[in-house]
């Protein structure tokens, strides 16, 4: 879906960005393979907003 909305961004760039957000705890991964989805970690986002 990201690649469809941002066709000028390469697959590897999206993968690196998602891996970074996942590692830092901003998103959570669910599913596997073609069923993979990423969900915003609201606890982490609220900590950033409230600072």
PDB file of N, CA, C and O in Angstrom:
ATOM      1  N   UNK A   1       0.822  -1.193   0.000  1.00  0.00           N
ATOM      2  CA  UNK A   1       0.000   0.000   0.000  1.00  0.00           C
ATOM      3  C   UNK A   1       0.871   1.264   0.000  1.00  0.00           C
ATOM      4  O   UNK A   1       0.561   2.215  -0.684  1.00  0.00           O
ATOM      5  N   UNK A   2       1.957   1.243   0.766  1.00  0.00           N
ATOM      6  CA  UNK A   2       2.847   2.407   0.793  1.00  0.00           C
ATOM      7  C   UNK A   2       3.425   2.649  -0.589  1.00  0.00           C
ATOM      8  O   UNK A   2       3.461   3.789  -1.064  1.00  0.00           O
ATOM      9  N   UNK A   3       3.865   1.576  -1.237  1.00  0.00           N
ATOM     10  CA  UNK A   3       4.467   1.713  -2.559  1.00  0.00           C
ATOM     11  C   UNK A   3       3.462   2.199  -3.593  1.00  0.00           C
ATOM     12  O   UNK A   3       3.830   2.910  -4.523  1.00  0.00           O
ATOM     13  N   UNK A   4       2.194   1.846  -3.418  1.00  0.00           N
ATOM     14  CA  UNK A   4       1.156   2.328  -4.332  1.00  0.00           C
ATOM     15  C   UNK A   4       0.918   3.821  -4.143  1.00  0.00           C
ATOM     16  O   UNK A   4       0.707   4.552  -5.099  1.00  0.00           O
ATOM     17  N   UNK A   5       0.966   4.283  -2.907  1.00  0.00           N
ATOM     18  CA  UNK A   5       0.719   5.696  -2.615  1.00  0.00           C
ATOM     19  C   UNK A   5       1.945   6.569  -2.870  1.00  0.00           C
ATOM     20  O   UNK A   5       1.820   7.773  -3.054  1.00  0.00           O
ATOM     21  N   UNK A   6       3.132   5.962  -2.831  1.00  0.00           N
ATOM     22  CA  UNK A   6       4.387   6.699  -3.034  1.00  0.00           C
ATOM     23  C   UNK A   6       5.224   5.975  -4.087  1.00  0.00           C
ATOM     24  O   UNK A   6       6.255   5.362  -3.759  1.00  0.00           O
ATOM     25  N   UNK A   7       4.827   6.013  -5.340  1.00  0.00           N
ATOM     26  CA  UNK A   7       5.529   5.243  -6.379  1.00  0.00           C
ATOM     27  C   UNK A   7       6.973   5.677  -6.622  1.00  0.00           C
ATOM     28  O   UNK A   7       7.760   4.901  -7.166  1.00  0.00           O
ATOM     29  N   UNK A   8       7.348   6.865  -6.198  1.00  0.00           N
ATOM     30  CA  UNK A   8       8.713   7.340  -6.401  1.00  0.00           C
ATOM     31  C   UNK A   8       9.681   6.835  -5.327  1.00  0.00           C
ATOM     32  O   UNK A   8      10.883   7.070  -5.421  1.00  0.00           O
ATOM     33  N   UNK A   9       9.159   6.165  -4.308  1.00  0.00           N
ATOM     34  CA  UNK A   9       9.986   5.656  -3.215  1.00  0.00           C
ATOM     35  C   UNK A   9      10.281   4.190  -3.487  1.00  0.00           C
ATOM     36  O   UNK A   9       9.380   3.404  -3.794  1.00  0.00           O
ATOM     37  N   UNK A  10      11.544   3.796  -3.370  1.00  0.00           N
ATOM     38  CA  UNK A  10      11.926   2.416  -3.662  1.00  0.00           C
ATOM     39  C   UNK A  10      11.490   1.462  -2.559  1.00  0.00           C
ATOM     40  O   UNK A  10      11.286   1.858  -1.411  1.00  0.00           O
ATOM     41  N   UNK A  11      11.358   0.204  -2.925  1.00  0.00           N
ATOM     42  CA  UNK A  11      10.983  -0.839  -1.973  1.00  0.00           C
ATOM     43  C   UNK A  11      11.981  -0.911  -0.830  1.00  0.00           C
ATOM     44  O   UNK A  11      11.600  -1.010   0.335  1.00  0.00           O
ATOM     45  N   UNK A  12      13.268  -0.833  -1.148  1.00  0.00           N
ATOM     46  CA  UNK A  12      14.291  -0.935  -0.100  1.00  0.00           C
ATOM     47  C   UNK A  12      14.212   0.239   0.875  1.00  0.00           C
ATOM     48  O   UNK A  12      14.407   0.059   2.080  1.00  0.00           O
ATOM     49  N   UNK A  13      13.881   1.429   0.397  1.00  0.00           N
ATOM     50  CA  UNK A  13      13.734   2.592   1.275  1.00  0.00           C
ATOM     51  C   UNK A  13      12.567   2.390   2.236  1.00  0.00           C
ATOM     52  O   UNK A  13      12.681   2.686   3.428  1.00  0.00           O
ATOM     53  N   UNK A  14      11.463   1.874   1.735  1.00  0.00           N
ATOM     54  CA  UNK A  14      10.302   1.602   2.583  1.00  0.00           C
ATOM     55  C   UNK A  14      10.651   0.539   3.627  1.00  0.00           C
ATOM     56  O   UNK A  14      10.323   0.687   4.807  1.00  0.00           O
ATOM     57  N   UNK A  15      11.333  -0.518   3.199  1.00  0.00           N
ATOM     58  CA  UNK A  15      11.720  -1.586   4.123  1.00  0.00           C
ATOM     59  C   UNK A  15      12.641  -1.071   5.222  1.00  0.00           C
ATOM     60  O   UNK A  15      12.479  -1.422   6.392  1.00  0.00           O
ATOM     61  N   UNK A  16      13.592  -0.219   4.880  1.00  0.00           N
ATOM     62  CA  UNK A  16      14.518   0.356   5.864  1.00  0.00           C
ATOM     63  C   UNK A  16      13.760   1.244   6.849  1.00  0.00           C
ATOM     64  O   UNK A  16      13.985   1.185   8.059  1.00  0.00           O
ATOM     65  N   UNK A  17      12.855   2.064   6.334  1.00  0.00           N
ATOM     66  CA  UNK A  17      12.074   2.954   7.197  1.00  0.00           C
ATOM     67  C   UNK A  17      11.190   2.157   8.153  1.00  0.00           C
ATOM     68  O   UNK A  17      11.122   2.458   9.346  1.00  0.00           O
ATOM     69  N   UNK A  18      10.521   1.126   7.653  1.00  0.00           N
ATOM     70  CA  UNK A  18       9.674   0.298   8.505  1.00  0.00           C
ATOM     71  C   UNK A  18      10.499  -0.426   9.569  1.00  0.00           C
ATOM     72  O   UNK A  18      10.097  -0.491  10.730  1.00  0.00           O
ATOM     73  N   UNK A  19      11.661  -0.941   9.182  1.00  0.00           N
ATOM     74  CA  UNK A  19      12.536  -1.631  10.142  1.00  0.00           C
ATOM     75  C   UNK A  19      12.986  -0.676  11.240  1.00  0.00           C
ATOM     76  O   UNK A  19      13.024  -1.041  12.418  1.00  0.00           O
ATOM     77  N   UNK A  20      13.296   0.554  10.877  1.00  0.00           N
ATOM     78  CA  UNK A  20      13.733   1.554  11.850  1.00  0.00           C
ATOM     79  C   UNK A  20      12.592   1.911  12.808  1.00  0.00           C
ATOM     80  O   UNK A  20      12.789   1.972  14.030  1.00  0.00           O
ATOM     81  N   UNK A  21      11.404   2.148  12.272  1.00  0.00           N
ATOM     82  CA  UNK A  21      10.240   2.471  13.112  1.00  0.00           C
ATOM     83  C   UNK A  21       9.889   1.305  14.030  1.00  0.00           C
ATOM     84  O   UNK A  21       9.527   1.507  15.188  1.00  0.00           O
ATOM     85  N   UNK A  22      10.036   0.088  13.528  1.00  0.00           N
ATOM     86  CA  UNK A  22       9.764  -1.107  14.325  1.00  0.00           C
ATOM     87  C   UNK A  22      10.779  -1.236  15.458  1.00  0.00           C
ATOM     88  O   UNK A  22      10.413  -1.452  16.616  1.00  0.00           O
ATOM     89  N   UNK A  23      12.045  -1.051  15.132  1.00  0.00           N
ATOM     90  CA  UNK A  23      13.118  -1.157  16.126  1.00  0.00           C
ATOM     91  C   UNK A  23      12.967  -0.109  17.231  1.00  0.00           C
ATOM     92  O   UNK A  23      13.210  -0.381  18.404  1.00  0.00           O
ATOM     93  N   UNK A  24      12.556   1.096  16.854  1.00  0.00           N
ATOM     94  CA  UNK A  24      12.408   2.194  17.822  1.00  0.00           C
ATOM     95  C   UNK A  24      11.085   2.129  18.579  1.00  0.00           C
ATOM     96  O   UNK A  24      10.855   2.922  19.485  1.00  0.00           O
ATOM     97  N   UNK A  25      10.205   1.195  18.207  1.00  0.00           N
ATOM     98  CA  UNK A  25       8.962   0.999  18.934  1.00  0.00           C
ATOM     99  C   UNK A  25       7.806   1.885  18.502  1.00  0.00           C
ATOM    100  O   UNK A  25       6.779   1.919  19.168  1.00  0.00           O
ATOM    101  N   UNK A  26       7.938   2.588  17.386  1.00  0.00           N
ATOM    102  CA  UNK A  26       6.862   3.465  16.926  1.00  0.00           C
ATOM    103  C   UNK A  26       5.730   2.690  16.250  1.00  0.00           C
ATOM    104  O   UNK A  26       4.608   3.165  16.179  1.00  0.00           O
ATOM    105  N   UNK A  27       6.059   1.499  15.717  1.00  0.00           N
ATOM    106  CA  UNK A  27       5.058   0.649  15.093  1.00  0.00           C
ATOM    107  C   UNK A  27       5.218  -0.772  15.605  1.00  0.00           C
ATOM    108  O   UNK A  27       6.269  -1.147  16.131  1.00  0.00           O
ATOM    109  N   UNK A  28       4.150  -1.579  15.436  1.00  0.00           N
ATOM    110  CA  UNK A  28       4.180  -2.990  15.794  1.00  0.00           C
ATOM    111  C   UNK A  28       3.809  -3.787  14.552  1.00  0.00           C
ATOM    112  O   UNK A  28       2.964  -3.361  13.765  1.00  0.00           O
ATOM    113  N   UNK A  29       4.454  -4.937  14.385  1.00  0.00           N
ATOM    114  CA  UNK A  29       4.219  -5.780  13.220  1.00  0.00           C
ATOM    115  C   UNK A  29       3.249  -6.895  13.579  1.00  0.00           C
ATOM    116  O   UNK A  29       3.378  -7.519  14.621  1.00  0.00           O
ATOM    117  N   UNK A  30       2.287  -7.138  12.696  1.00  0.00           N
ATOM    118  CA  UNK A  30       1.374  -8.258  12.871  1.00  0.00           C
ATOM    119  C   UNK A  30       1.361  -9.072  11.583  1.00  0.00           C
ATOM    120  O   UNK A  30       1.595  -8.537  10.502  1.00  0.00           O
ATOM    121  N   UNK A  31       1.108 -10.347  11.696  1.00  0.00           N
ATOM    122  CA  UNK A  31       1.053 -11.210  10.524  1.00  0.00           C
ATOM    123  C   UNK A  31       2.436 -11.519   9.983  1.00  0.00           C
ATOM    124  O   UNK A  31       3.455 -11.134  10.554  1.00  0.00           O
ATOM    125  N   UNK A  32       2.458 -12.223   8.855  1.00  0.00           N
ATOM    126  CA  UNK A  32       3.717 -12.600   8.205  1.00  0.00           C
ATOM    127  C   UNK A  32       3.489 -12.730   6.703  1.00  0.00           C
ATOM    128  O   UNK A  32       2.370 -12.952   6.243  1.00  0.00           O
ATOM    129  N   UNK A  33       4.554 -12.584   5.958  1.00  0.00           N
ATOM    130  CA  UNK A  33       4.472 -12.709   4.503  1.00  0.00           C
ATOM    131  C   UNK A  33       3.541 -11.675   3.904  1.00  0.00           C
ATOM    132  O   UNK A  33       3.589 -10.498   4.255  1.00  0.00           O
ATOM    133  N   UNK A  34       2.657 -12.135   3.017  1.00  0.00           N
ATOM    134  CA  UNK A  34       1.723 -11.216   2.358  1.00  0.00           C
ATOM    135  C   UNK A  34       0.688 -10.654   3.316  1.00  0.00           C
ATOM    136  O   UNK A  34       0.010  -9.681   3.004  1.00  0.00           O
ATOM    137  N   UNK A  35       0.552 -11.271   4.485  1.00  0.00           N
ATOM    138  CA  UNK A  35      -0.418 -10.809   5.479  1.00  0.00           C
ATOM    139  C   UNK A  35       0.202  -9.877   6.519  1.00  0.00           C
ATOM    140  O   UNK A  35      -0.414  -9.598   7.543  1.00  0.00           O
ATOM    141  N   UNK A  36       1.411  -9.405   6.284  1.00  0.00           N
ATOM    142  CA  UNK A  36       2.066  -8.505   7.227  1.00  0.00           C
ATOM    143  C   UNK A  36       1.377  -7.147   7.235  1.00  0.00           C
ATOM    144  O   UNK A  36       1.035  -6.606   6.189  1.00  0.00           O
ATOM    145  N   UNK A  37       1.194  -6.629   8.439  1.00  0.00           N
ATOM    146  CA  UNK A  37       0.625  -5.287   8.602  1.00  0.00           C
ATOM    147  C   UNK A  37       1.396  -4.599   9.722  1.00  0.00           C
ATOM    148  O   UNK A  37       1.982  -5.258  10.580  1.00  0.00           O
ATOM    149  N   UNK A  38       1.418  -3.293   9.695  1.00  0.00           N
ATOM    150  CA  UNK A  38       2.095  -2.507  10.722  1.00  0.00           C
ATOM    151  C   UNK A  38       1.065  -1.599  11.377  1.00  0.00           C
ATOM    152  O   UNK A  38       0.277  -0.954  10.703  1.00  0.00           O
ATOM    153  N   UNK A  39       1.097  -1.575  12.703  1.00  0.00           N
ATOM    154  CA  UNK A  39       0.143  -0.792  13.479  1.00  0.00           C
ATOM    155  C   UNK A  39       0.911   0.218  14.323  1.00  0.00           C
ATOM    156  O   UNK A  39       1.935  -0.117  14.923  1.00  0.00           O
ATOM    157  N   UNK A  40       0.413   1.428  14.371  1.00  0.00           N
ATOM    158  CA  UNK A  40       1.041   2.473  15.175  1.00  0.00           C
ATOM    159  C   UNK A  40       0.985   2.090  16.657  1.00  0.00           C
ATOM    160  O   UNK A  40      -0.055   1.691  17.170  1.00  0.00           O
ATOM    161  N   UNK A  41       2.106   2.222  17.353  1.00  0.00           N
ATOM    162  CA  UNK A  41       2.167   1.971  18.791  1.00  0.00           C
ATOM    163  C   UNK A  41       1.781   3.276  19.482  1.00  0.00           C
ATOM    164  O   UNK A  41       2.608   4.170  19.657  1.00  0.00           O
ATOM    165  N   UNK A  42       0.515   3.380  19.873  1.00  0.00           N
ATOM    166  CA  UNK A  42      -0.011   4.635  20.415  1.00  0.00           C
ATOM    167  C   UNK A  42       0.698   5.058  21.704  1.00  0.00           C
ATOM    168  O   UNK A  42       0.867   6.247  21.955  1.00  0.00           O
ATOM    169  N   UNK A  43       1.143   4.108  22.513  1.00  0.00           N
ATOM    170  CA  UNK A  43       1.856   4.466  23.742  1.00  0.00           C
ATOM    171  C   UNK A  43       3.128   5.235  23.420  1.00  0.00           C
ATOM    172  O   UNK A  43       3.427   6.250  24.041  1.00  0.00           O
ATOM    173  N   UNK A  44       3.868   4.785  22.449  1.00  0.00           N
ATOM    174  CA  UNK A  44       5.115   5.456  22.038  1.00  0.00           C
ATOM    175  C   UNK A  44       4.811   6.829  21.453  1.00  0.00           C
ATOM    176  O   UNK A  44       5.478   7.809  21.757  1.00  0.00           O
ATOM    177  N   UNK A  45       3.793   6.915  20.588  1.00  0.00           N
ATOM    178  CA  UNK A  45       3.440   8.188  19.952  1.00  0.00           C
ATOM    179  C   UNK A  45       2.984   9.205  21.006  1.00  0.00           C
ATOM    180  O   UNK A  45       3.305  10.381  20.904  1.00  0.00           O
ATOM    181  N   UNK A  46       2.221   8.754  22.000  1.00  0.00           N
ATOM    182  CA  UNK A  46       1.757   9.673  23.041  1.00  0.00           C
ATOM    183  C   UNK A  46       2.926  10.213  23.856  1.00  0.00           C
ATOM    184  O   UNK A  46       2.929  11.384  24.232  1.00  0.00           O
ATOM    185  N   UNK A  47       3.924   9.387  24.103  1.00  0.00           N
ATOM    186  CA  UNK A  47       5.107   9.860  24.832  1.00  0.00           C
ATOM    187  C   UNK A  47       5.823  10.960  24.051  1.00  0.00           C
ATOM    188  O   UNK A  47       6.297  11.928  24.634  1.00  0.00           O
ATOM    189  N   UNK A  48       5.871  10.823  22.746  1.00  0.00           N
ATOM    190  CA  UNK A  48       6.523  11.827  21.900  1.00  0.00           C
ATOM    191  C   UNK A  48       5.716  13.122  21.904  1.00  0.00           C
ATOM    192  O   UNK A  48       6.265  14.215  22.044  1.00  0.00           O
ATOM    193  N   UNK A  49       4.409  13.000  21.774  1.00  0.00           N
ATOM    194  CA  UNK A  49       3.539  14.176  21.711  1.00  0.00           C
ATOM    195  C   UNK A  49       3.527  14.940  23.040  1.00  0.00           C
ATOM    196  O   UNK A  49       3.517  16.170  23.057  1.00  0.00           O
ATOM    197  N   UNK A  50       3.544  14.211  24.140  1.00  0.00           N
ATOM    198  CA  UNK A  50       3.436  14.851  25.443  1.00  0.00           C
ATOM    199  C   UNK A  50       4.745  15.459  25.949  1.00  0.00           C
ATOM    200  O   UNK A  50       4.741  16.130  26.972  1.00  0.00           O
ATOM    201  N   UNK A  51       5.831  15.255  25.254  1.00  0.00           N
ATOM    202  CA  UNK A  51       7.122  15.814  25.687  1.00  0.00           C
ATOM    203  C   UNK A  51       7.167  17.287  25.514  1.00  0.00           C
ATOM    204  O   UNK A  51       6.719  17.998  24.819  1.00  0.00           O
TER     205      UNK A  51
END
